[in-house]
mmCIF file of C-alpha atoms in Angstrom:
data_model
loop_
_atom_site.group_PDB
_atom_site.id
_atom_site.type_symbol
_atom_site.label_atom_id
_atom_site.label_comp_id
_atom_site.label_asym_id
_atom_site.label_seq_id
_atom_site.Cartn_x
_atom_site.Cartn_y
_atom_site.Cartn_z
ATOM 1 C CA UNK X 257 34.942 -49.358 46.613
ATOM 2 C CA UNK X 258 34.794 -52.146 43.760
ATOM 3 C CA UNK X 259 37.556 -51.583 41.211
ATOM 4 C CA UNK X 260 37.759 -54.025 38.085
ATOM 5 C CA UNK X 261 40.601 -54.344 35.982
ATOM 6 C CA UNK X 262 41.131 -55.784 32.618
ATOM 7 C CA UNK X 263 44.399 -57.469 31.392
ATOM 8 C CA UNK X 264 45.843 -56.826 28.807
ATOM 9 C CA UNK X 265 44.608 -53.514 27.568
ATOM 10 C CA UNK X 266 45.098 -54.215 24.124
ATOM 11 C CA UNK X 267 45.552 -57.667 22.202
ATOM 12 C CA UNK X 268 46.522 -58.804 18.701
ATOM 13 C CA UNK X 269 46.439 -62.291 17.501
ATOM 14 C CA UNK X 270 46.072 -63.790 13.750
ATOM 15 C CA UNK X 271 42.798 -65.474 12.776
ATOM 16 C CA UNK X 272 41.662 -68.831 13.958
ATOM 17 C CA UNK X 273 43.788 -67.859 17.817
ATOM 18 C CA UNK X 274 42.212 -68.790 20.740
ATOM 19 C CA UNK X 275 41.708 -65.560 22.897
ATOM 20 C CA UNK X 276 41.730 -65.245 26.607
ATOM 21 C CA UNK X 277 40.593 -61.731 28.297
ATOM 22 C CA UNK X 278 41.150 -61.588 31.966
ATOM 23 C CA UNK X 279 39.196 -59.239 34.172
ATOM 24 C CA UNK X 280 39.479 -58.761 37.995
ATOM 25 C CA UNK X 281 37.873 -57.071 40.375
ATOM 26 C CA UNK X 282 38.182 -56.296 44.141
ATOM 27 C CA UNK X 283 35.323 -57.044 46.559
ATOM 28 C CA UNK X 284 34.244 -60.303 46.229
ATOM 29 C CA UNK X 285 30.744 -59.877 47.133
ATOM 30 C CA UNK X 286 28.913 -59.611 43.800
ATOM 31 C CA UNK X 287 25.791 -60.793 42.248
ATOM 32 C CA UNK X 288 27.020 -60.865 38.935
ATOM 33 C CA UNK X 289 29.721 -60.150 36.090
ATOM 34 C CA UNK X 290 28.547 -59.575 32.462
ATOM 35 C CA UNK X 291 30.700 -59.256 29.737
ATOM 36 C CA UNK X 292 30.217 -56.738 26.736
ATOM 37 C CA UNK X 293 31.638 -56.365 23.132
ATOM 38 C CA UNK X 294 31.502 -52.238 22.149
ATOM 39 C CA UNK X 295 32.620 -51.426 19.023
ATOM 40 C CA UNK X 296 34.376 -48.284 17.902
ATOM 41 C CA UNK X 297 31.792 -45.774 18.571
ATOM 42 C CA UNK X 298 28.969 -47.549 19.533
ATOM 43 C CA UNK X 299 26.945 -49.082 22.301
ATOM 44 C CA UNK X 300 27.349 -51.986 24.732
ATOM 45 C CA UNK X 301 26.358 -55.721 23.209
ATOM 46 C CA UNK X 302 25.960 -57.699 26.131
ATOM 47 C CA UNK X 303 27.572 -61.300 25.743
ATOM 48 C CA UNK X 304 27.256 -63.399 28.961
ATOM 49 C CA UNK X 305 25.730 -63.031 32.178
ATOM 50 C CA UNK X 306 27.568 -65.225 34.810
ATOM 51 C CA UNK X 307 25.415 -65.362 38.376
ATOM 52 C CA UNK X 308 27.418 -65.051 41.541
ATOM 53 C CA UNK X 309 26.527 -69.438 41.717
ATOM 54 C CA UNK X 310 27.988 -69.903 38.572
ATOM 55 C CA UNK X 311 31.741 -71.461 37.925
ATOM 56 C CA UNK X 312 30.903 -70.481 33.973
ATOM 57 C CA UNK X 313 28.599 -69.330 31.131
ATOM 58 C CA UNK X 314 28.965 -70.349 27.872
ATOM 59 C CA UNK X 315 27.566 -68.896 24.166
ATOM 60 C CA UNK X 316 28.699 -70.494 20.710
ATOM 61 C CA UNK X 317 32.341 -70.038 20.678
ATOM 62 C CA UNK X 318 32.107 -67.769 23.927
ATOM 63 C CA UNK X 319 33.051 -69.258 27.382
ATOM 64 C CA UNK X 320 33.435 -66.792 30.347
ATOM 65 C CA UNK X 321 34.711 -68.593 33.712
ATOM 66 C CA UNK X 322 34.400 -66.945 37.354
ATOM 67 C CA UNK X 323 36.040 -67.640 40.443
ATOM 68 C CA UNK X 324 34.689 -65.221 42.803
ATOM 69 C CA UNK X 325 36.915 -65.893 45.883
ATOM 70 C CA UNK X 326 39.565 -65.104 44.528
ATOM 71 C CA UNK X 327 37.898 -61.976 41.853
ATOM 72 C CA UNK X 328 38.813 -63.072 38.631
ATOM 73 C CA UNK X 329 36.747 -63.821 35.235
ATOM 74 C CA UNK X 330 38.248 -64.499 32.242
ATOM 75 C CA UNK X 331 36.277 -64.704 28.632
ATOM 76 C CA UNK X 332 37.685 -67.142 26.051
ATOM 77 C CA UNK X 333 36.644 -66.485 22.684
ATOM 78 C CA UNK X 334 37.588 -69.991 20.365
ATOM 79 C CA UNK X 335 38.852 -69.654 16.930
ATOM 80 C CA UNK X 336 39.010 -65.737 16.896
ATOM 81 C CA UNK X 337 37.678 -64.206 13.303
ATOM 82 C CA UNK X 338 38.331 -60.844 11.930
ATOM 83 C CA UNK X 339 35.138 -59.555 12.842
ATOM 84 C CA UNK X 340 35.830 -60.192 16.360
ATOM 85 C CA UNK X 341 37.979 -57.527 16.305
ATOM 86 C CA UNK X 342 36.800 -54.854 19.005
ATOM 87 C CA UNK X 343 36.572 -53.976 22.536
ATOM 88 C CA UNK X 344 35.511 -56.328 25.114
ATOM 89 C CA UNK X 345 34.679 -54.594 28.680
ATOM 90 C CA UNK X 346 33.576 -56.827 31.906
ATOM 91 C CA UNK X 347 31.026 -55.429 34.088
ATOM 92 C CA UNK X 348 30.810 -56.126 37.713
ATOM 93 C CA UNK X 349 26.922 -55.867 39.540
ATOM 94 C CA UNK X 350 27.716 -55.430 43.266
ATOM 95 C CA UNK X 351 26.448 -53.267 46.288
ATOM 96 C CA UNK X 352 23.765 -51.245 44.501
ATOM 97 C CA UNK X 353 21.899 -51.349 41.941
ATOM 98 C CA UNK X 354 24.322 -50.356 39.199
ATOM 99 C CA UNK X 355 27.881 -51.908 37.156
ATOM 100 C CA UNK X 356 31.329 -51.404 37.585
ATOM 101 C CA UNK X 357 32.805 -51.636 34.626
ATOM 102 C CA UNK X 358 36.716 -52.311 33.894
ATOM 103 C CA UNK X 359 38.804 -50.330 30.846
ATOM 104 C CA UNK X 360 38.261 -52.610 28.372
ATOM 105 C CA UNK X 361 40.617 -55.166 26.216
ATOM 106 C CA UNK X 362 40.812 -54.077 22.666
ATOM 107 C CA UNK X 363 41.242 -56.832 20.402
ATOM 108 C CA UNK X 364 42.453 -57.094 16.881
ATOM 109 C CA UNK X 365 42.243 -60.420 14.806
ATOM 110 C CA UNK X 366 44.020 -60.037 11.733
ATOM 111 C CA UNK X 367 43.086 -62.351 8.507
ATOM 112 C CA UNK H 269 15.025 -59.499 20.618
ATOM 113 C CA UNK H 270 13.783 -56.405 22.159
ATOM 114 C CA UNK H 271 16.429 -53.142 22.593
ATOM 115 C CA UNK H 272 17.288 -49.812 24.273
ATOM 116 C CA UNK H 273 16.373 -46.744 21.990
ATOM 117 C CA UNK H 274 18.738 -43.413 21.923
ATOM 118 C CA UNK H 275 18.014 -40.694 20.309
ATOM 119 C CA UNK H 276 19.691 -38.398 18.579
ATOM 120 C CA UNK H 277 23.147 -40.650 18.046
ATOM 121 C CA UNK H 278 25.214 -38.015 18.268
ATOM 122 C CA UNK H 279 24.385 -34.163 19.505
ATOM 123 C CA UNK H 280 26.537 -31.121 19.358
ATOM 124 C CA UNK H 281 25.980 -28.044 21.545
ATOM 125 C CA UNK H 282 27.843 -25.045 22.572
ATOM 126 C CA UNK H 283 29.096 -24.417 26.559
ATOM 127 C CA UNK H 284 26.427 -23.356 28.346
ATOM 128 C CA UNK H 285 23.037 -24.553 26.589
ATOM 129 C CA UNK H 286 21.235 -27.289 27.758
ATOM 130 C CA UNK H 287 20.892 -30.612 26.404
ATOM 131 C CA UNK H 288 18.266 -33.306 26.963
ATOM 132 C CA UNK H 289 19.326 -36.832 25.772
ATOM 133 C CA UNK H 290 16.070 -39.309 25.352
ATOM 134 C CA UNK H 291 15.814 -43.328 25.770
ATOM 135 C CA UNK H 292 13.233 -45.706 25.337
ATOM 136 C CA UNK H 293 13.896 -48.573 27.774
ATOM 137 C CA UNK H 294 12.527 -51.659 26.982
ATOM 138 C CA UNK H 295 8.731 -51.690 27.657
ATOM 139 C CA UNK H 296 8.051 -54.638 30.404
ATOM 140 C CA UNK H 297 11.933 -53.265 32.348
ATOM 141 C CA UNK H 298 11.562 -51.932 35.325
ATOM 142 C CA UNK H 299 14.876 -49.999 36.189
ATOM 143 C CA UNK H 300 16.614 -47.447 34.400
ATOM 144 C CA UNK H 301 20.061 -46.020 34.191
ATOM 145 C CA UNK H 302 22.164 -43.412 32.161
ATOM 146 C CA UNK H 303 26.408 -43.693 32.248
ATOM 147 C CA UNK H 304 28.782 -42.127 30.368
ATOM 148 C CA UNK H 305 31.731 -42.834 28.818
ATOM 149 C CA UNK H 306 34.465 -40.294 28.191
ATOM 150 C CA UNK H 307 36.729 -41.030 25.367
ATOM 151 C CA UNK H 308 39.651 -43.009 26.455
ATOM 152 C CA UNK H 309 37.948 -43.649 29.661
ATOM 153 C CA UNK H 310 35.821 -46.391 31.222
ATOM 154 C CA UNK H 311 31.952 -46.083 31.573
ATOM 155 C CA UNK H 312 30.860 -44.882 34.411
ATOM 156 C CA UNK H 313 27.461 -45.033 36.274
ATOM 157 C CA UNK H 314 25.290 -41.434 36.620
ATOM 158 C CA UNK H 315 22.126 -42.550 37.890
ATOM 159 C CA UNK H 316 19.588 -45.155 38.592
ATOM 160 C CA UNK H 317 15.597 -44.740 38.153
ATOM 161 C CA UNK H 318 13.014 -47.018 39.562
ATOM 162 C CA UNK H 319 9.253 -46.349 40.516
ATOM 163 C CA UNK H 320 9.359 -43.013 39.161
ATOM 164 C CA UNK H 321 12.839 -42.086 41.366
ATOM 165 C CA UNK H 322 15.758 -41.877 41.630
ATOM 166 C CA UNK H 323 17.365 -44.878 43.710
ATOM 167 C CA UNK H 324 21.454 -44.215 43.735
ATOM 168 C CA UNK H 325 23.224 -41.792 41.986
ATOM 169 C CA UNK H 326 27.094 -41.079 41.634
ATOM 170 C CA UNK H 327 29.042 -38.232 42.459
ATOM 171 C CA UNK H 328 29.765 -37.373 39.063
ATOM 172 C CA UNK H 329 25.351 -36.480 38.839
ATOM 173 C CA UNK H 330 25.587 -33.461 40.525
ATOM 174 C CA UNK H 331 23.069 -30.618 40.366
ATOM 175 C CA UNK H 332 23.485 -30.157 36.538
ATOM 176 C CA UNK H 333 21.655 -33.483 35.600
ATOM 177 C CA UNK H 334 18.353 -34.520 35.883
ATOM 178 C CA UNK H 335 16.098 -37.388 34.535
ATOM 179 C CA UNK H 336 12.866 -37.988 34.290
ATOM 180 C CA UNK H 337 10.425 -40.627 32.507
ATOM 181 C CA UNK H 338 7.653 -38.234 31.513
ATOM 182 C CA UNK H 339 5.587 -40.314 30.147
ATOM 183 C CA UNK H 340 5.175 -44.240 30.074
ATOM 184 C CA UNK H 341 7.816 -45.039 27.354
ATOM 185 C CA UNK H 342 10.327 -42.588 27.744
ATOM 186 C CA UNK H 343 13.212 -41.543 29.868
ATOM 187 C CA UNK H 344 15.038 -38.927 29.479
ATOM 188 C CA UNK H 345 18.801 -37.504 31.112
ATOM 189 C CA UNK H 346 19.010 -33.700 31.098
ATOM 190 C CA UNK H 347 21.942 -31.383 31.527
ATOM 191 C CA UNK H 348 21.171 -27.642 32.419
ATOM 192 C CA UNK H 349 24.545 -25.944 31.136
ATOM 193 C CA UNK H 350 26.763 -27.786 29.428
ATOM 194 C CA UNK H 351 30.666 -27.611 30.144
ATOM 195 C CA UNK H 352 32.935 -28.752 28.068
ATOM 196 C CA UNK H 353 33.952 -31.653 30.105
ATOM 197 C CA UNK H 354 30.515 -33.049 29.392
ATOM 198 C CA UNK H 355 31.906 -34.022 25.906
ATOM 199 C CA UNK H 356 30.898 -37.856 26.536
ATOM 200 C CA UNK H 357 29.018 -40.894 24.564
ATOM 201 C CA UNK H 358 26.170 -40.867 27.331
ATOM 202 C CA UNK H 359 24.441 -44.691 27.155
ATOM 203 C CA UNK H 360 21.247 -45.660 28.952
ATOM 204 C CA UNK H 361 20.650 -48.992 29.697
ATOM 205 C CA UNK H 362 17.536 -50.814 31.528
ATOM 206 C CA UNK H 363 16.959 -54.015 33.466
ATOM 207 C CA UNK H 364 13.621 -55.849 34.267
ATOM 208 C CA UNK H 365 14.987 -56.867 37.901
ATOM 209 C CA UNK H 366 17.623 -54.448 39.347
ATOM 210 C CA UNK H 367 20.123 -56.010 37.296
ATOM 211 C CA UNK H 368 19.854 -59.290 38.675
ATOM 212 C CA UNK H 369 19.209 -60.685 35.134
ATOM 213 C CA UNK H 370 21.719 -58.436 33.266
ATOM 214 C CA UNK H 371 21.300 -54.975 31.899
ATOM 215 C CA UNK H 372 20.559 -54.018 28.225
ATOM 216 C CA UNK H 373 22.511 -51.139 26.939
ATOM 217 C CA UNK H 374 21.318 -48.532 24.236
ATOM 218 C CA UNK H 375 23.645 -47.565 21.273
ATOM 219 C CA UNK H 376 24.482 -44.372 22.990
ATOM 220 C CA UNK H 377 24.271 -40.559 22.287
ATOM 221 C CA UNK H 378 27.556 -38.662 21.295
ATOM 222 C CA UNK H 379 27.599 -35.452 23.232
ATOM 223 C CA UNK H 380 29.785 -33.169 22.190
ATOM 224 C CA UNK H 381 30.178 -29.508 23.673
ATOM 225 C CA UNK H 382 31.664 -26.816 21.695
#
């Protein structure tokens, strides 16, 4: 059964911080990982889509790497701004047609 | 860019009534999905829909829920007798190939049993 983890579950850093958000999961035979930014009581904003071929994805200041041997993604966010404080949560497409999704990282950026 | 429609953002009901939670995918997606996310907890997958069926479900979709897309634009998750454990935000989400290009999400629906 495909478990994903997130490390570290919460993460403060002042503005203008590079951020790295680690996410691993266990079974190695995916077709995809997608990253998502939720804030507090709302929905699921879909980032970046990394393919199962792909060493990394990247979006304006948002670069998410995957090694899939060895089940680990991790999202850098450059220059971190206050109003990229929230949760980020890694999804994980494998056997099935559904996501596994990890706990989440909260992050704060404070000005 | 297109997006997932919930409706209503956030729904109270009392133990025991029944509760149907509506989405509007997005129009040329093909798949459909509801999870749920308990507060505190991680999302979790309920169902998936495709060509008018359902193709997986979890344990967690027991005999309680049921979906349907009764008509072309709609799909809808409903829960026959709501517990109190069924306090949840409950998000659909869609996908135009199984997922193999990503899923969109929907802003959710708060459910919240009294």
């Amino acid at each position: 059964k495909q478990e994903v983890t997130q490390i570290p579950a919460a993460l403060s850093v002042p503005e203008g911080e590079n951020l790295v958000l680690n996410c691993s999961f266990t079974d190695s035979a995916i077709y995809n990982l997608q990253w998502f930014r939720q804030d507090p009581g709302k929905g699921l904003t879909s980032l970046l889509l990394i393919q199962s071929s792909q060493r990394e994805q990247t979006s304006g200041r948002l670069n998410a790497s995957l090694d899939k041997s060895s089940g680990r993604s991790t999202l850098y966010i450059a220059a971190s701004q206050p109003g990229d404080s929230a949760t980020y949560l890694c999804a994980v497409h494998a056997a099935g047609n559904k996501l596994t999704f990890g706990g989440g990282t909260r992050v704060l950026v404070k000005p | 860019e297109p997006e997932v429609t919930q409706t209503p953002s956030h729904q109270v009901t009392q133990m025991g009534q029944e509760v149907i939670l509506r989405c509007v995918p997005i129009s040329n997606h093909l798949y459909f999905y509801w999870y749920r996310q308990i507060l505190g907890q991680k999302v979790e997958f309920l169902v998936s829909f495709y060509n008018n069926e359902i193709s997986e479900k979890s344990e967690i979709f027991d005999d309680q829920f049921s979906v349907e897309r009764p008509d072309g634009s709609n799909f809808t998750l409903k829960i026959r007798s709501t517990k109190l454990e069924d306090s949840a935000m409950y998000f659909c989400a869609s996908s135009v190939g199984g997922g193999a290009y990503g899923y969109t999400f929907g802003s959710g629906t708060r459910l919240t049993v009294v």
